[in-house]
Amino acid sequence: MDKPRLGHINFINCLPLDWGLTAGDLAAGLEIQPAVPAALNKLVVAGDLDVSPVSSIVYAQNAAELVLLPGLSISAPGALQSIVVVARKPLADLDGRPVALTAKSATSHGLLKIILNKAYGVEPIYSVSPLSLAEGVLDGADAALFIGDDALFAYHNRRDGLLYYDLGAEWRKLTGGAMVYALWVANRGFAARRPDLLQLVYDKVRAGFAYGLAHLAEAAAARAGRTPLTAAQVVHYIGLLDYRLDDAHRQALTNYYRLAAELGLIPAVPALQFAAVKQ
């Protein structure tokens, strides 16, 4: 193995890490594979990536194959603009109605199902759709779930007659806590075979985040022309996120897993097992 293979989410929420790896010159020695979360989830579980961010529910579904990297997550204490439901009718009126889920994520599916069940007492008919609002996803559904840059575009370009729900805010109302959306994991086989390379990747990811957050205004200005947001909107959005994974985040994550297990979305609440890396 010449270079460890690192998955990378190509959404604005990973702009700090992206900027650290590129402008901070921290990508040397890594084979980086950018993709949407759903694709990265499959690759690292299968061992086709060594380290990657994954949807947090994917760790619960594949804990036998994965170990967590300490201190790293994509979390938010409340509203975050990038996990959004756009609906023709209020959430409380969606019982038995068709709801389209994004094809790009997994954690957000469980999040929406928990919120609709626990907070609104409704059970819609779910389906996964790759369509956008412009492509007519609401032609066949009463509501649609978007994540990432698609959600940010919808949030900042609202249409008359539609309702917009920020699931981060809805989760905060339901649980009173933060939500952990993504985790950095290593494939267990790679972690066992090459602890030296695992440490290399871990150090570079942490250093990349530190560099990118320290140069966020510069990163936002450079990327503004290639995103649906202005530079100021990017800076504000990143400020809504939290990339740490501390004791409070671990408790919030376990709470999410507990509610997901109650609805049968995961088989059981997994133990949080961390890789043996130096922090």
Coordinates of N, CA and C in Angstrom, one line a residue, residues 86-210:
V86 N -38.7 20.1 2.5 CA -39.5 21.0 1.8 C -40.9 20.3 1.6
A87 N -42.0 20.9 2.1 CA -43.2 20.2 2.1 C -44.4 21.0 1.5
R88 N -45.3 20.3 1.0 CA -46.6 20.9 0.5 C -47.6 21.2 1.6
K89 N -47.4 20.4 2.7 CA -48.3 20.5 3.8 C -47.5 20.4 5.1
P90 N -48.1 20.8 6.3 CA -47.4 20.7 7.5 C -46.9 19.2 7.8
L91 N -45.8 19.1 8.6 CA -45.3 17.7 8.9 C -46.4 16.9 9.6
A92 N -47.2 17.6 10.4 CA -48.3 16.8 11.2 C -49.3 16.2 10.3
D93 N -49.4 16.6 9.0 CA -50.4 16.1 8.1 C -49.8 15.1 7.1
L94 N -48.7 14.5 7.4 CA -48.0 13.6 6.5 C -48.3 12.1 6.7
D95 N -49.2 11.8 7.7 CA -49.5 10.4 8.0 C -50.0 9.7 6.7
G96 N -49.4 8.6 6.3 CA -49.8 7.9 5.1 C -49.5 8.5 3.8
R97 N -48.8 9.7 3.8 CA -48.6 10.4 2.6 C -47.2 10.1 2.1
P98 N -46.9 10.3 0.7 CA -45.6 10.0 0.2 C -44.6 11.1 0.5
V99 N -43.4 10.6 1.0 CA -42.3 11.5 1.3 C -41.1 11.0 0.6
A100 N -40.4 11.8 -0.1 CA -39.2 11.4 -0.8 C -37.9 11.7 0.0
L101 N -37.0 10.8 0.1 CA -35.8 10.9 0.8 C -34.6 11.1 -0.2
T102 N -33.7 11.9 0.2 CA -32.5 12.1 -0.6 C -31.7 10.8 -0.8
A103 N -31.1 10.6 -2.0 CA -30.3 9.4 -2.2 C -28.9 9.6 -1.8
K104 N -28.6 10.7 -1.2 CA -27.2 11.1 -0.9 C -26.7 10.8 0.5
S105 N -27.6 10.4 1.4 CA -27.3 10.3 2.8 C -28.0 9.1 3.4
A106 N -27.7 8.8 4.7 CA -28.3 7.8 5.4 C -28.8 8.3 6.8
T107 N -27.9 9.0 7.5 CA -28.3 9.5 8.8 C -29.6 10.3 8.8
S108 N -29.7 11.2 7.8 CA -30.8 12.1 7.7 C -32.2 11.3 7.5
H109 N -32.1 10.1 6.9 CA -33.3 9.3 6.8 C -33.8 8.9 8.1
G110 N -32.9 8.4 9.0 CA -33.3 8.0 10.3 C -33.8 9.2 11.2
L111 N -33.1 10.3 11.0 CA -33.4 11.6 11.7 C -34.8 12.0 11.4
L112 N -35.2 12.0 10.1 CA -36.6 12.4 9.7 C -37.6 11.5 10.2
K113 N -37.3 10.1 10.1 CA -38.3 9.2 10.6 C -38.5 9.3 12.1
I114 N -37.4 9.5 12.9 CA -37.6 9.6 14.3 C -38.4 10.9 14.6
I115 N -38.1 12.0 14.0 CA -38.8 13.3 14.3 C -40.3 13.1 13.9
L116 N -40.6 12.6 12.7 CA -42.0 12.5 12.4 C -42.8 11.5 13.3
N117 N -42.1 10.4 13.7 CA -42.8 9.5 14.6 C -42.9 10.0 16.0
K118 N -41.8 10.5 16.6 CA -41.8 10.9 18.0 C -42.4 12.3 18.3
A119 N -42.2 13.2 17.3 CA -42.6 14.6 17.6 C -44.0 14.9 17.0
Y120 N -44.3 14.2 15.8 CA -45.6 14.5 15.1 C -46.6 13.3 15.1
G121 N -46.1 12.1 15.5 CA -47.0 11.0 15.5 C -47.5 10.5 14.1
V122 N -46.7 10.7 13.1 CA -47.1 10.3 11.8 C -46.2 9.3 11.2
E123 N -46.7 8.5 10.2 CA -45.9 7.5 9.5 C -46.2 7.6 8.0
P124 N -45.4 8.4 7.4 CA -45.5 8.6 5.9 C -45.1 7.3 5.2
I125 N -45.3 7.3 3.9 CA -44.8 6.3 3.0 C -43.5 6.8 2.3
Y126 N -42.4 6.2 2.7 CA -41.1 6.8 2.3 C -40.6 6.1 1.0
S127 N -39.9 6.9 0.2 CA -39.2 6.4 -1.0 C -37.9 7.2 -1.2
V128 N -36.9 6.6 -1.8 CA -35.7 7.3 -2.1 C -35.7 7.9 -3.5
S129 N -35.4 9.2 -3.7 CA -35.4 9.8 -5.0 C -34.2 10.6 -5.2
P130 N -33.6 10.6 -6.4 CA -32.4 11.4 -6.7 C -32.8 12.8 -7.3
L131 N -34.1 13.1 -7.4 CA -34.6 14.3 -8.0 C -34.5 15.5 -7.1
S132 N -34.3 16.6 -7.7 CA -34.3 17.9 -7.0 C -35.6 18.6 -7.1
L133 N -35.8 19.7 -6.5 CA -37.1 20.5 -6.6 C -37.3 20.9 -8.0
A134 N -36.2 21.3 -8.7 CA -36.4 21.8 -10.1 C -36.7 20.6 -11.0
E135 N -36.3 19.4 -10.6 CA -36.6 18.2 -11.5 C -37.9 17.6 -11.1
G136 N -38.7 18.2 -10.2 CA -40.0 17.8 -9.9 C -40.2 16.7 -8.9
V137 N -39.3 16.7 -7.8 CA -39.5 15.6 -6.8 C -40.8 15.7 -6.1
L138 N -41.4 17.0 -6.0 CA -42.7 17.1 -5.3 C -43.9 16.8 -6.2
D139 N -43.6 16.5 -7.4 CA -44.7 16.1 -8.3 C -45.3 14.7 -7.8
G140 N -44.5 13.9 -7.2 CA -44.9 12.6 -6.7 C -44.9 12.4 -5.2
A141 N -44.6 13.5 -4.5 CA -44.5 13.4 -3.0 C -45.1 14.7 -2.4
D142 N -45.5 14.6 -1.1 CA -46.0 15.7 -0.4 C -44.9 16.4 0.3
A143 N -43.7 15.8 0.5 CA -42.6 16.4 1.1 C -41.3 15.7 0.6
A144 N -40.2 16.4 0.7 CA -38.9 15.8 0.2 C -37.8 16.3 1.1
L145 N -36.9 15.3 1.4 CA -35.8 15.6 2.3 C -34.5 15.9 1.5
F146 N -33.8 17.0 1.8 CA -32.6 17.3 1.1 C -31.5 17.4 2.1
I147 N -30.3 17.1 1.7 CA -29.1 17.4 2.5 C -28.0 18.1 1.7
G148 N -27.0 18.6 2.5 CA -25.9 19.2 1.9 C -26.2 20.4 1.0
D149 N -25.4 20.5 -0.1 CA -25.6 21.7 -0.9 C -27.0 21.8 -1.5
D150 N -27.6 20.7 -1.8 CA -29.0 20.8 -2.3 C -29.9 21.4 -1.3
A151 N -29.7 21.1 0.0 CA -30.6 21.6 1.1 C -30.3 23.1 1.2
L152 N -29.0 23.5 1.2 CA -28.6 24.9 1.4 C -29.2 25.7 0.2
F153 N -29.2 25.2 -1.0 CA -29.8 26.0 -2.1 C -31.3 26.1 -1.9
A154 N -32.0 25.0 -1.4 CA -33.4 25.1 -1.2 C -33.7 26.1 -0.1
Y155 N -32.9 26.1 1.0 CA -33.1 26.9 2.2 C -33.0 28.4 1.8
H156 N -32.0 28.7 1.0 CA -31.8 30.1 0.6 C -32.5 30.6 -0.6
N157 N -33.3 29.7 -1.3 CA -34.1 30.1 -2.5 C -35.5 29.5 -2.3
R158 N -36.2 30.0 -1.3 CA -37.5 29.5 -1.0 C -38.6 29.8 -2.0
R159 N -39.5 28.9 -2.2 CA -40.6 29.1 -3.2 C -41.9 29.4 -2.4
D160 N -42.7 30.3 -3.0 CA -44.0 30.6 -2.4 C -44.8 29.3 -2.4
G161 N -45.6 29.1 -1.3 CA -46.5 28.0 -1.2 C -46.0 26.8 -0.6
L162 N -44.6 26.7 -0.4 CA -44.0 25.5 0.2 C -43.6 25.8 1.6
L163 N -43.5 24.8 2.5 CA -43.1 24.9 3.8 C -41.7 24.3 4.0
Y164 N -40.8 25.0 4.8 CA -39.4 24.6 4.9 C -39.1 24.3 6.4
Y165 N -38.6 23.1 6.7 CA -38.3 22.6 8.0 C -36.8 22.3 8.1
D166 N -36.1 22.9 9.1 CA -34.7 22.6 9.4 C -34.7 21.5 10.4
L167 N -34.2 20.3 10.0 CA -34.3 19.1 10.9 C -33.3 19.3 12.1
G168 N -32.3 20.1 12.0 CA -31.5 20.3 13.2 C -32.3 21.0 14.2
A169 N -33.1 22.0 13.8 CA -33.9 22.7 14.8 C -35.0 21.8 15.3
E170 N -35.6 20.9 14.4 CA -36.6 20.0 14.9 C -36.1 19.0 15.9
W171 N -34.8 18.5 15.6 CA -34.2 17.6 16.6 C -33.9 18.2 17.9
R172 N -33.5 19.5 17.9 CA -33.3 20.2 19.1 C -34.6 20.3 19.9
K173 N -35.7 20.6 19.2 CA -37.0 20.7 19.9 C -37.4 19.4 20.5
L174 N -37.1 18.3 19.8 CA -37.5 17.0 20.3 C -36.7 16.5 21.4
T175 N -35.3 16.7 21.4 CA -34.5 16.0 22.4 C -33.8 17.0 23.3
G176 N -33.7 18.3 22.9 CA -33.0 19.3 23.7 C -31.5 19.2 23.6
G177 N -31.0 18.4 22.7 CA -29.6 18.2 22.5 C -29.1 18.4 21.1
A178 N -27.8 18.2 20.9 CA -27.2 18.4 19.6 C -27.5 17.1 18.8
M179 N -27.1 17.2 17.5 CA -27.2 16.0 16.6 C -25.8 15.8 16.0
V180 N -25.4 14.5 16.0 CA -24.1 14.1 15.4 C -24.5 13.5 14.0
Y181 N -24.1 14.2 13.0 CA -24.6 13.8 11.6 C -23.6 12.8 11.0
A182 N -22.3 13.0 11.2 CA -21.3 12.2 10.6 C -20.1 12.0 11.5
L183 N -19.4 10.9 11.3 CA -18.3 10.5 12.1 C -17.1 10.1 11.2
W184 N -15.9 10.2 11.6 CA -14.8 9.7 10.9 C -14.5 8.3 11.4
V185 N -14.3 7.4 10.5 CA -14.1 6.0 10.9 C -12.9 5.4 10.1
A186 N -12.4 4.4 10.6 CA -11.4 3.6 9.8 C -11.9 2.2 9.7
N187 N -11.7 1.5 8.5 CA -12.0 0.1 8.4 C -11.1 -0.7 9.4
R188 N -11.7 -1.6 10.1 CA -11.0 -2.3 11.1 C -9.8 -3.1 10.6
G189 N -9.9 -3.7 9.4 CA -8.8 -4.4 8.8 C -7.6 -3.5 8.6
F190 N -7.9 -2.3 8.0 CA -6.8 -1.4 7.8 C -6.2 -0.9 9.1
A191 N -7.0 -0.6 10.1 CA -6.5 -0.1 11.4 C -5.6 -1.2 12.1
A192 N -6.0 -2.4 11.9 CA -5.2 -3.5 12.5 C -3.9 -3.7 11.7
R193 N -3.9 -3.6 10.4 CA -2.7 -3.9 9.6 C -1.7 -2.8 9.6
R194 N -2.2 -1.5 9.5 CA -1.4 -0.4 9.3 C -1.6 0.8 10.3
P195 N -1.4 0.5 11.6 CA -1.6 1.6 12.6 C -0.7 2.8 12.3
D196 N 0.4 2.7 11.6 CA 1.3 3.8 11.3 C 0.6 4.7 10.3
L197 N -0.1 4.1 9.2 CA -0.8 4.9 8.2 C -2.1 5.5 8.8
L198 N -2.7 4.7 9.7 CA -3.9 5.3 10.3 C -3.5 6.6 11.1
Q199 N -2.4 6.5 11.8 CA -2.0 7.7 12.6 C -1.7 8.9 11.6
L200 N -1.1 8.6 10.5 CA -0.8 9.6 9.5 C -2.1 10.3 9.0
V201 N -3.1 9.5 8.6 CA -4.3 10.0 8.2 C -5.0 10.9 9.3
Y202 N -5.0 10.3 10.4 CA -5.7 11.0 11.6 C -5.0 12.4 11.8
D203 N -3.7 12.4 11.8 CA -3.0 13.6 12.1 C -3.3 14.7 11.0
K204 N -3.4 14.2 9.7 CA -3.6 15.1 8.6 C -5.0 15.6 8.6
V205 N -6.0 14.8 9.0 CA -7.4 15.3 9.0 C -7.5 16.3 10.1
R206 N -7.0 16.0 11.3 CA -7.1 17.0 12.4 C -6.4 18.3 12.0
A207 N -5.2 18.2 11.5 CA -4.5 19.4 11.1 C -5.2 20.1 10.0
G208 N -5.8 19.4 9.0 CA -6.6 20.0 8.0 C -7.8 20.8 8.5
F209 N -8.5 20.3 9.4 CA -9.6 21.0 10.0 C -9.1 22.3 10.8
A210 N -8.0 22.1 11.5 CA -7.4 23.3 12.2 C -7.0 24.4 11.3

